[in-house]
Coordinates of C-alpha atoms in Angstrom, one line a residue:
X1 CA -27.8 -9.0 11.5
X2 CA -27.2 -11.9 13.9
X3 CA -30.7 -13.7 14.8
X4 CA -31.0 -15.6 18.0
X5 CA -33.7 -18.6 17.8
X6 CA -34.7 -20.4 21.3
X7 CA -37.4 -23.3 21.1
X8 CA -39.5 -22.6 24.3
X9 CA -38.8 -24.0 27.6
X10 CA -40.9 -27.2 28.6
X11 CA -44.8 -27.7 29.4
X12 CA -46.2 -30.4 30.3
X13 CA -47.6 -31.7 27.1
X14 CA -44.1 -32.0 25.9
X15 CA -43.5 -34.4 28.5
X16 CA -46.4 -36.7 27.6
X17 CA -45.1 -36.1 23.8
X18 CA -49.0 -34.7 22.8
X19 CA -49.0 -33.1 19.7
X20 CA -49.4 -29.7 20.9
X21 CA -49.7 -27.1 17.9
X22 CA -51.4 -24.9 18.4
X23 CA -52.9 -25.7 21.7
X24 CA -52.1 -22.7 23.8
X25 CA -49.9 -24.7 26.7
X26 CA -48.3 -22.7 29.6
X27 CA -44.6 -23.9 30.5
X28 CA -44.6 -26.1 33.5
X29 CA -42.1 -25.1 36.5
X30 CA -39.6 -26.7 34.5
X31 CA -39.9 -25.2 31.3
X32 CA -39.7 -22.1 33.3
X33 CA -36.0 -23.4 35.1
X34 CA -34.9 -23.8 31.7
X35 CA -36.0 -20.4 30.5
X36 CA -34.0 -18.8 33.6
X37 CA -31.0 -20.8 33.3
X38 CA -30.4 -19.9 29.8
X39 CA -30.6 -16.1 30.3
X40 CA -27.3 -15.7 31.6
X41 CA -26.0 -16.9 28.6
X42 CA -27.7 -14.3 26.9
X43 CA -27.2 -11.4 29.3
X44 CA -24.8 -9.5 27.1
X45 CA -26.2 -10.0 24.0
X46 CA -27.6 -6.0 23.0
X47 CA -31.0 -7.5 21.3
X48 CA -32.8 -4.5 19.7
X49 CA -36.0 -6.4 19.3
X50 CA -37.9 -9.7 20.5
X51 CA -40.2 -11.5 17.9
X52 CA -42.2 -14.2 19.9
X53 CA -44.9 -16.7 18.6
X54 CA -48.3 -14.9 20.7
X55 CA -48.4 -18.8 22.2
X56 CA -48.1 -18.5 26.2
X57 CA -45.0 -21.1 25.8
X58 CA -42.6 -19.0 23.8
X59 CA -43.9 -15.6 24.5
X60 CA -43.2 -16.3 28.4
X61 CA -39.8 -18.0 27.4
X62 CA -39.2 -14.6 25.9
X63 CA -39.8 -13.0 28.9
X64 CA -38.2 -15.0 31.6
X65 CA -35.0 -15.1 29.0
X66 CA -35.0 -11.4 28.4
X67 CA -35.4 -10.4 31.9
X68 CA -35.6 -7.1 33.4
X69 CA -34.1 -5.3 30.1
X70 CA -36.1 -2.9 28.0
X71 CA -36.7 -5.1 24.7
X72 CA -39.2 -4.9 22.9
X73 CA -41.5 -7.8 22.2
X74 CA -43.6 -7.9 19.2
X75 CA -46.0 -11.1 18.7
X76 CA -45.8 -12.7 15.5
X77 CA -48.3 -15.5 14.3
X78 CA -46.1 -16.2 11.5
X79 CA -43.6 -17.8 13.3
X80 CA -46.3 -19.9 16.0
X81 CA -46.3 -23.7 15.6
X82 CA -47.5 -26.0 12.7
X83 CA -50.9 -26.8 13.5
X84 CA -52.1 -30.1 14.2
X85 CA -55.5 -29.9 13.5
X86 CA -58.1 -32.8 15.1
X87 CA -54.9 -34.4 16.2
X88 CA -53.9 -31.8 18.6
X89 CA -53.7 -33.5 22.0
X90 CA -53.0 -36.9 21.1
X91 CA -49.6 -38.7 22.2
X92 CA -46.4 -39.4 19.5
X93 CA -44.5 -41.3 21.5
X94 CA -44.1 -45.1 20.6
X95 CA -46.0 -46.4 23.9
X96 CA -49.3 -44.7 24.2
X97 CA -49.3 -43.7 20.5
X98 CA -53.0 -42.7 19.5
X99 CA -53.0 -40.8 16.7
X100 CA -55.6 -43.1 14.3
X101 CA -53.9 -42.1 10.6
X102 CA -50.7 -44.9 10.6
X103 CA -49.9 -41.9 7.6
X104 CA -49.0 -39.4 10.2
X105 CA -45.4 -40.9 10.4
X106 CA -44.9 -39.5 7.2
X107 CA -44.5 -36.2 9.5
X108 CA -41.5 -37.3 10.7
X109 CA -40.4 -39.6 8.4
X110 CA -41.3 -38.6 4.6
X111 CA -42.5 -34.9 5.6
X112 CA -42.3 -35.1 1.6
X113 CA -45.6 -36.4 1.2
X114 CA -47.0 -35.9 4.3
X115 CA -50.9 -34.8 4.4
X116 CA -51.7 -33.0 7.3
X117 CA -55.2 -34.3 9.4
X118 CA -57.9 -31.9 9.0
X119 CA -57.6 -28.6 9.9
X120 CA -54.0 -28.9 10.4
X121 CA -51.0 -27.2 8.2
X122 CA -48.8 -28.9 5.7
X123 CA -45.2 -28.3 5.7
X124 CA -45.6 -26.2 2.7
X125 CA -47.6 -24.0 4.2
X126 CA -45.9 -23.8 7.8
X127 CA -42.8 -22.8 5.3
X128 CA -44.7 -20.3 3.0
X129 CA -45.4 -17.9 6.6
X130 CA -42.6 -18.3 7.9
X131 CA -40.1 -17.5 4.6
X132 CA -42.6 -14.5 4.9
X133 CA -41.6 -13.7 8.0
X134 CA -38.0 -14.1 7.3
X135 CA -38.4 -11.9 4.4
X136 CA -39.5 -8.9 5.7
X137 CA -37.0 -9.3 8.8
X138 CA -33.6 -9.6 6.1
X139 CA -34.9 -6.4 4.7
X140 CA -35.5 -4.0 7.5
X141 CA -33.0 -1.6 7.5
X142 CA -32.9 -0.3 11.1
X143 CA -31.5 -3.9 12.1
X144 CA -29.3 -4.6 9.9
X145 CA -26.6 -4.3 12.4
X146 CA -28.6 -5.2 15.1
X147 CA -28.9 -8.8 17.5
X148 CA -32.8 -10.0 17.1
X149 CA -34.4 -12.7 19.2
X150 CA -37.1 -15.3 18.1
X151 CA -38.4 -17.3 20.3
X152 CA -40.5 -19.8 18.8
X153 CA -41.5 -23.7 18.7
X154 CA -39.8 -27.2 17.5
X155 CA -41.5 -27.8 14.5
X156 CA -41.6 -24.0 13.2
X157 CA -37.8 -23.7 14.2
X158 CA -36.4 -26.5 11.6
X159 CA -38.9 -25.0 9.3
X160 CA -36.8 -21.4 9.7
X161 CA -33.7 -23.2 10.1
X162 CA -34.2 -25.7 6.3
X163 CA -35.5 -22.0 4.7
X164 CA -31.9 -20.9 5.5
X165 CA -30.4 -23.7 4.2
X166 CA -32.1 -24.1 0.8
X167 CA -33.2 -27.5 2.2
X168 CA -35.9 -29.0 0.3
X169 CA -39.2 -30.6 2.5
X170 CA -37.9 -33.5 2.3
X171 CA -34.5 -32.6 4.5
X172 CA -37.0 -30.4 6.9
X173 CA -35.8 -32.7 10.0
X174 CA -32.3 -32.6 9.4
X175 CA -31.2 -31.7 12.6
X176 CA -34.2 -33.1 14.8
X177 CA -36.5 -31.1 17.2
X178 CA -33.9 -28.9 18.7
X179 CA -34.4 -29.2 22.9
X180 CA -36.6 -27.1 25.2
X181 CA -34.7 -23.6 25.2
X182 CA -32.1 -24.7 22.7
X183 CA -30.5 -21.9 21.3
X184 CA -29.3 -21.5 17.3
X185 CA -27.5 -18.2 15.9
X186 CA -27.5 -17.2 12.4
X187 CA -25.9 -14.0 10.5
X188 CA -27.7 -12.7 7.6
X189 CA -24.4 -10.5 5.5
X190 CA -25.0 -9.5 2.0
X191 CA -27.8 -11.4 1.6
X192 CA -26.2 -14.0 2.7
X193 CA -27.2 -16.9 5.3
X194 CA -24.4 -18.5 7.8
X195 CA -25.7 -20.6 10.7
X196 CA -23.3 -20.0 13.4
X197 CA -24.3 -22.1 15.9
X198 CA -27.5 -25.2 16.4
X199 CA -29.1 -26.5 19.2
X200 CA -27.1 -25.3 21.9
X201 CA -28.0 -25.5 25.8
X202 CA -27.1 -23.5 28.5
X203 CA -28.5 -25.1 31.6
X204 CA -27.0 -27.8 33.6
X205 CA -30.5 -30.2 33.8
X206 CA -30.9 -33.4 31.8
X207 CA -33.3 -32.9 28.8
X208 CA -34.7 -35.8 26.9
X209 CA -33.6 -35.6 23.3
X210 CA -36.5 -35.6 20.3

Protein backbone atom coordinates (compact mmCIF):
# COMPACT_ATOMS: atom_id res chain seq x y z
CA UNK A 1 0.00 0.00 0.00
CA UNK A 2 1.57 3.36 -1.03
CA UNK A 3 -0.38 6.39 0.86
CA UNK A 4 -0.34 9.87 -0.60
CA UNK A 5 -0.71 12.78 2.19
CA UNK A 6 -1.27 16.53 0.75
CA UNK A 7 -1.75 19.34 3.44
CA UNK A 8 -4.59 21.45 1.89
CA UNK A 9 -4.04 24.23 -0.39
CA UNK A 10 -4.07 27.86 1.26
CA UNK A 11 -7.07 30.00 2.88
CA UNK A 12 -6.89 33.01 4.04
CA UNK A 13 -6.48 32.38 7.64
CA UNK A 14 -3.24 30.71 6.85
CA UNK A 15 -2.06 33.84 5.55
CA UNK A 16 -2.77 35.93 8.68
CA UNK A 17 -1.22 32.71 10.65
CA UNK A 18 -4.87 32.44 12.85
CA UNK A 19 -4.97 29.32 14.53
CA UNK A 20 -7.49 27.74 12.47
CA UNK A 21 -8.51 24.23 13.85
CA UNK A 22 -11.21 23.50 13.46
CA UNK A 23 -12.76 26.55 12.10
CA UNK A 24 -14.28 25.43 8.89
CA UNK A 25 -12.18 27.92 6.33
CA UNK A 26 -12.76 27.69 2.58
CA UNK A 27 -9.35 27.89 0.43
CA UNK A 28 -8.86 31.32 -0.98
CA UNK A 29 -8.17 31.63 -4.87
CA UNK A 30 -4.80 30.74 -4.11
CA UNK A 31 -5.10 27.78 -2.16
CA UNK A 32 -7.16 26.71 -4.97
CA UNK A 33 -4.02 27.56 -7.74
CA UNK A 34 -2.09 25.36 -5.61
CA UNK A 35 -4.51 22.54 -5.45
CA UNK A 36 -4.68 22.68 -9.48
CA UNK A 37 -1.06 22.87 -10.03
CA UNK A 38 -0.22 19.90 -8.06
CA UNK A 39 -2.68 17.55 -9.84
CA UNK A 40 -0.67 17.02 -12.69
CA UNK A 41 1.76 15.59 -10.61
CA UNK A 42 -0.56 13.21 -9.52
CA UNK A 43 -2.49 12.43 -12.74
CA UNK A 44 -1.06 8.96 -13.12
CA UNK A 45 -1.16 7.88 -9.84
CA UNK A 46 -4.25 4.85 -9.99
CA UNK A 47 -5.70 5.98 -6.30
CA UNK A 48 -8.42 3.48 -5.41
CA UNK A 49 -9.80 5.63 -2.61
CA UNK A 50 -9.67 9.35 -1.25
CA UNK A 51 -9.85 9.84 2.70
CA UNK A 52 -10.33 13.63 3.27
CA UNK A 53 -10.83 15.54 6.61
CA UNK A 54 -14.94 16.69 6.09
CA UNK A 55 -13.25 20.40 6.64
CA UNK A 56 -14.13 22.57 3.38
CA UNK A 57 -10.14 23.15 3.00
CA UNK A 58 -8.93 19.59 2.45
CA UNK A 59 -12.06 17.98 1.25
CA UNK A 60 -12.05 20.67 -1.77
CA UNK A 61 -8.21 20.15 -2.15
CA UNK A 62 -9.30 16.59 -2.68
CA UNK A 63 -11.38 17.49 -5.28
CA UNK A 64 -9.65 20.05 -7.30
CA UNK A 65 -6.38 17.49 -6.98
CA UNK A 66 -8.35 14.43 -8.03
CA UNK A 67 -10.12 16.03 -10.81
CA UNK A 68 -12.52 14.65 -13.22
CA UNK A 69 -11.53 10.77 -12.23
CA UNK A 70 -13.96 8.46 -10.57
CA UNK A 71 -12.37 8.23 -6.91
CA UNK A 72 -14.01 7.80 -4.26
CA UNK A 73 -14.01 10.23 -1.42
CA UNK A 74 -14.90 9.20 1.97
CA UNK A 75 -14.82 11.90 4.92
CA UNK A 76 -12.96 11.08 7.87
CA UNK A 77 -13.11 13.22 11.20
CA UNK A 78 -10.21 11.24 12.43
CA UNK A 79 -7.85 12.62 10.42
CA UNK A 80 -9.41 16.70 10.61
CA UNK A 81 -7.19 19.18 12.40
CA UNK A 82 -6.17 19.44 16.21
CA UNK A 83 -8.55 21.66 17.71
CA UNK A 84 -7.77 24.81 19.10
CA UNK A 85 -10.42 25.39 21.31
CA UNK A 86 -11.23 29.35 22.64
CA UNK A 87 -8.02 30.09 20.70
CA UNK A 88 -9.30 29.38 17.45
CA UNK A 89 -9.00 32.59 15.40
CA UNK A 90 -6.33 34.24 17.13
CA UNK A 91 -2.91 35.12 15.25
CA UNK A 92 0.72 32.94 15.89
CA UNK A 93 2.79 34.87 14.13
CA UNK A 94 5.42 36.93 16.07
CA UNK A 95 3.96 40.50 15.15
CA UNK A 96 0.33 40.57 15.95
CA UNK A 97 0.58 37.58 18.35
CA UNK A 98 -2.68 37.46 20.64
CA UNK A 99 -3.04 34.41 22.03
CA UNK A 100 -3.15 35.43 26.03
CA UNK A 101 -1.47 31.90 27.59
CA UNK A 102 2.57 32.87 27.02
CA UNK A 103 2.27 28.62 27.69
CA UNK A 104 0.91 28.13 24.24
CA UNK A 105 4.48 28.13 22.76
CA UNK A 106 4.93 25.01 24.32
CA UNK A 107 2.83 23.86 21.11
CA UNK A 108 5.48 24.45 19.10
CA UNK A 109 8.21 24.34 21.18
CA UNK A 110 7.83 21.59 24.07
CA UNK A 111 4.63 19.87 22.47
CA UNK A 112 5.87 17.53 25.52
CA UNK A 113 4.12 19.30 28.00
CA UNK A 114 1.94 21.34 26.21
CA UNK A 115 -1.82 21.87 27.73
CA UNK A 116 -4.17 22.66 25.24
CA UNK A 117 -6.70 25.97 26.04
CA UNK A 118 -10.09 24.86 26.77
CA UNK A 119 -11.90 22.95 24.59
CA UNK A 120 -9.07 22.32 22.47
CA UNK A 121 -7.11 18.75 21.94
CA UNK A 122 -3.78 17.72 23.31
CA UNK A 123 -1.29 16.06 21.18
CA UNK A 124 -2.04 12.85 22.78
CA UNK A 125 -5.30 12.89 21.83
CA UNK A 126 -4.92 14.32 18.15
CA UNK A 127 -2.38 11.07 18.01
CA UNK A 128 -4.76 8.57 19.70
CA UNK A 129 -7.59 9.19 16.42
CA UNK A 130 -5.44 9.44 14.17
CA UNK A 131 -3.15 5.98 15.05
CA UNK A 132 -6.86 4.79 14.85
CA UNK A 133 -7.31 5.85 11.70
CA UNK A 134 -4.07 4.52 10.53
CA UNK A 135 -4.90 1.22 12.03
CA UNK A 136 -7.80 0.27 10.47
CA UNK A 137 -6.39 1.58 6.95
CA UNK A 138 -2.85 -0.96 7.32
CA UNK A 139 -5.37 -3.62 7.74
CA UNK A 140 -7.87 -3.47 5.00
CA UNK A 141 -7.27 -6.01 2.75
CA UNK A 142 -8.81 -4.77 -0.54
CA UNK A 143 -5.89 -2.06 -0.52
CA UNK A 144 -3.26 -3.63 0.20
CA UNK A 145 -1.87 -3.17 -3.24
CA UNK A 146 -3.58 -0.24 -3.78
CA UNK A 147 -2.38 3.92 -4.02
CA UNK A 148 -4.73 5.80 -1.22
CA UNK A 149 -4.94 9.65 -0.89
CA UNK A 150 -5.26 11.63 2.41
CA UNK A 151 -5.72 14.88 2.28
CA UNK A 152 -5.58 16.43 5.48
CA UNK A 153 -4.17 19.54 7.58
CA UNK A 154 -0.57 20.71 9.04
CA UNK A 155 -0.77 19.91 12.42
CA UNK A 156 -2.75 16.41 11.95
CA UNK A 157 -0.18 15.58 9.05
CA UNK A 158 3.18 15.54 11.47
CA UNK A 159 0.96 13.88 13.83
CA UNK A 160 0.42 10.82 11.01
CA UNK A 161 3.85 11.34 9.84
CA UNK A 162 5.74 10.99 13.95
CA UNK A 163 3.01 7.72 14.32
CA UNK A 164 5.07 6.30 11.38
CA UNK A 165 8.14 7.00 12.69
CA UNK A 166 7.84 5.75 16.31
CA UNK A 167 8.57 9.45 17.18
CA UNK A 168 7.76 10.24 20.70
CA UNK A 169 5.53 13.82 21.34
CA UNK A 170 8.28 15.35 22.01
CA UNK A 171 9.85 14.93 18.19
CA UNK A 172 6.04 15.66 16.77
CA UNK A 173 7.58 18.76 14.78
CA UNK A 174 10.44 17.18 13.39
CA UNK A 175 9.98 18.14 10.04
CA UNK A 176 7.81 21.46 10.53
CA UNK A 177 4.38 22.30 9.12
CA UNK A 178 4.71 20.79 5.71
CA UNK A 179 3.54 23.70 2.93
CA UNK A 180 0.04 24.31 1.50
CA UNK A 181 -0.46 21.22 -0.87
CA UNK A 182 2.82 19.56 0.05
CA UNK A 183 2.84 16.18 -0.84
CA UNK A 184 4.51 13.05 1.46
CA UNK A 185 4.48 9.27 0.18
CA UNK A 186 4.71 6.39 2.46
CA UNK A 187 4.59 2.42 1.73
CA UNK A 188 3.15 0.26 4.29
CA UNK A 189 4.97 -3.69 3.32
CA UNK A 190 4.86 -6.35 5.85
CA UNK A 191 3.82 -4.27 8.41
CA UNK A 192 6.30 -2.28 7.75
CA UNK A 193 6.52 1.75 7.56
CA UNK A 194 9.04 3.52 4.78
CA UNK A 195 8.49 7.15 4.12
CA UNK A 196 9.32 7.61 0.61
CA UNK A 197 9.16 11.05 0.11
CA UNK A 198 8.25 14.61 2.65
CA UNK A 199 7.08 17.74 1.81
CA UNK A 200 7.30 17.94 -1.65
CA UNK A 201 5.74 20.72 -4.02
CA UNK A 202 4.65 20.65 -7.37
CA UNK A 203 3.73 24.10 -8.39
CA UNK A 204 5.97 26.79 -9.55
CA UNK A 205 4.46 29.76 -6.87
CA UNK A 206 6.45 30.99 -3.87
CA UNK A 207 5.01 29.63 -0.60
CA UNK A 208 5.99 31.02 2.71
CA UNK A 209 7.70 28.35 4.76
CA UNK A 210 6.14 27.34 8.56
Amino acid sequence: MKIYMIRHGETDWNKKRKLQGQVDIPLNEFGKLLAKETAPALADVPFAVCYTSPLKRAAETARLVLGDREVPIVPDKRIQEMSFGEFEGLCCREEGWNIPDPGFRNFFNAPEVYQPPKGGESFEEVRARLKNFLEELYQKEELQDKNVLLSTHGAALCGILSLMKGLPISGYWQQGVHKNCAVSIAEVKDGKIEILQENVTYYQESVQDW
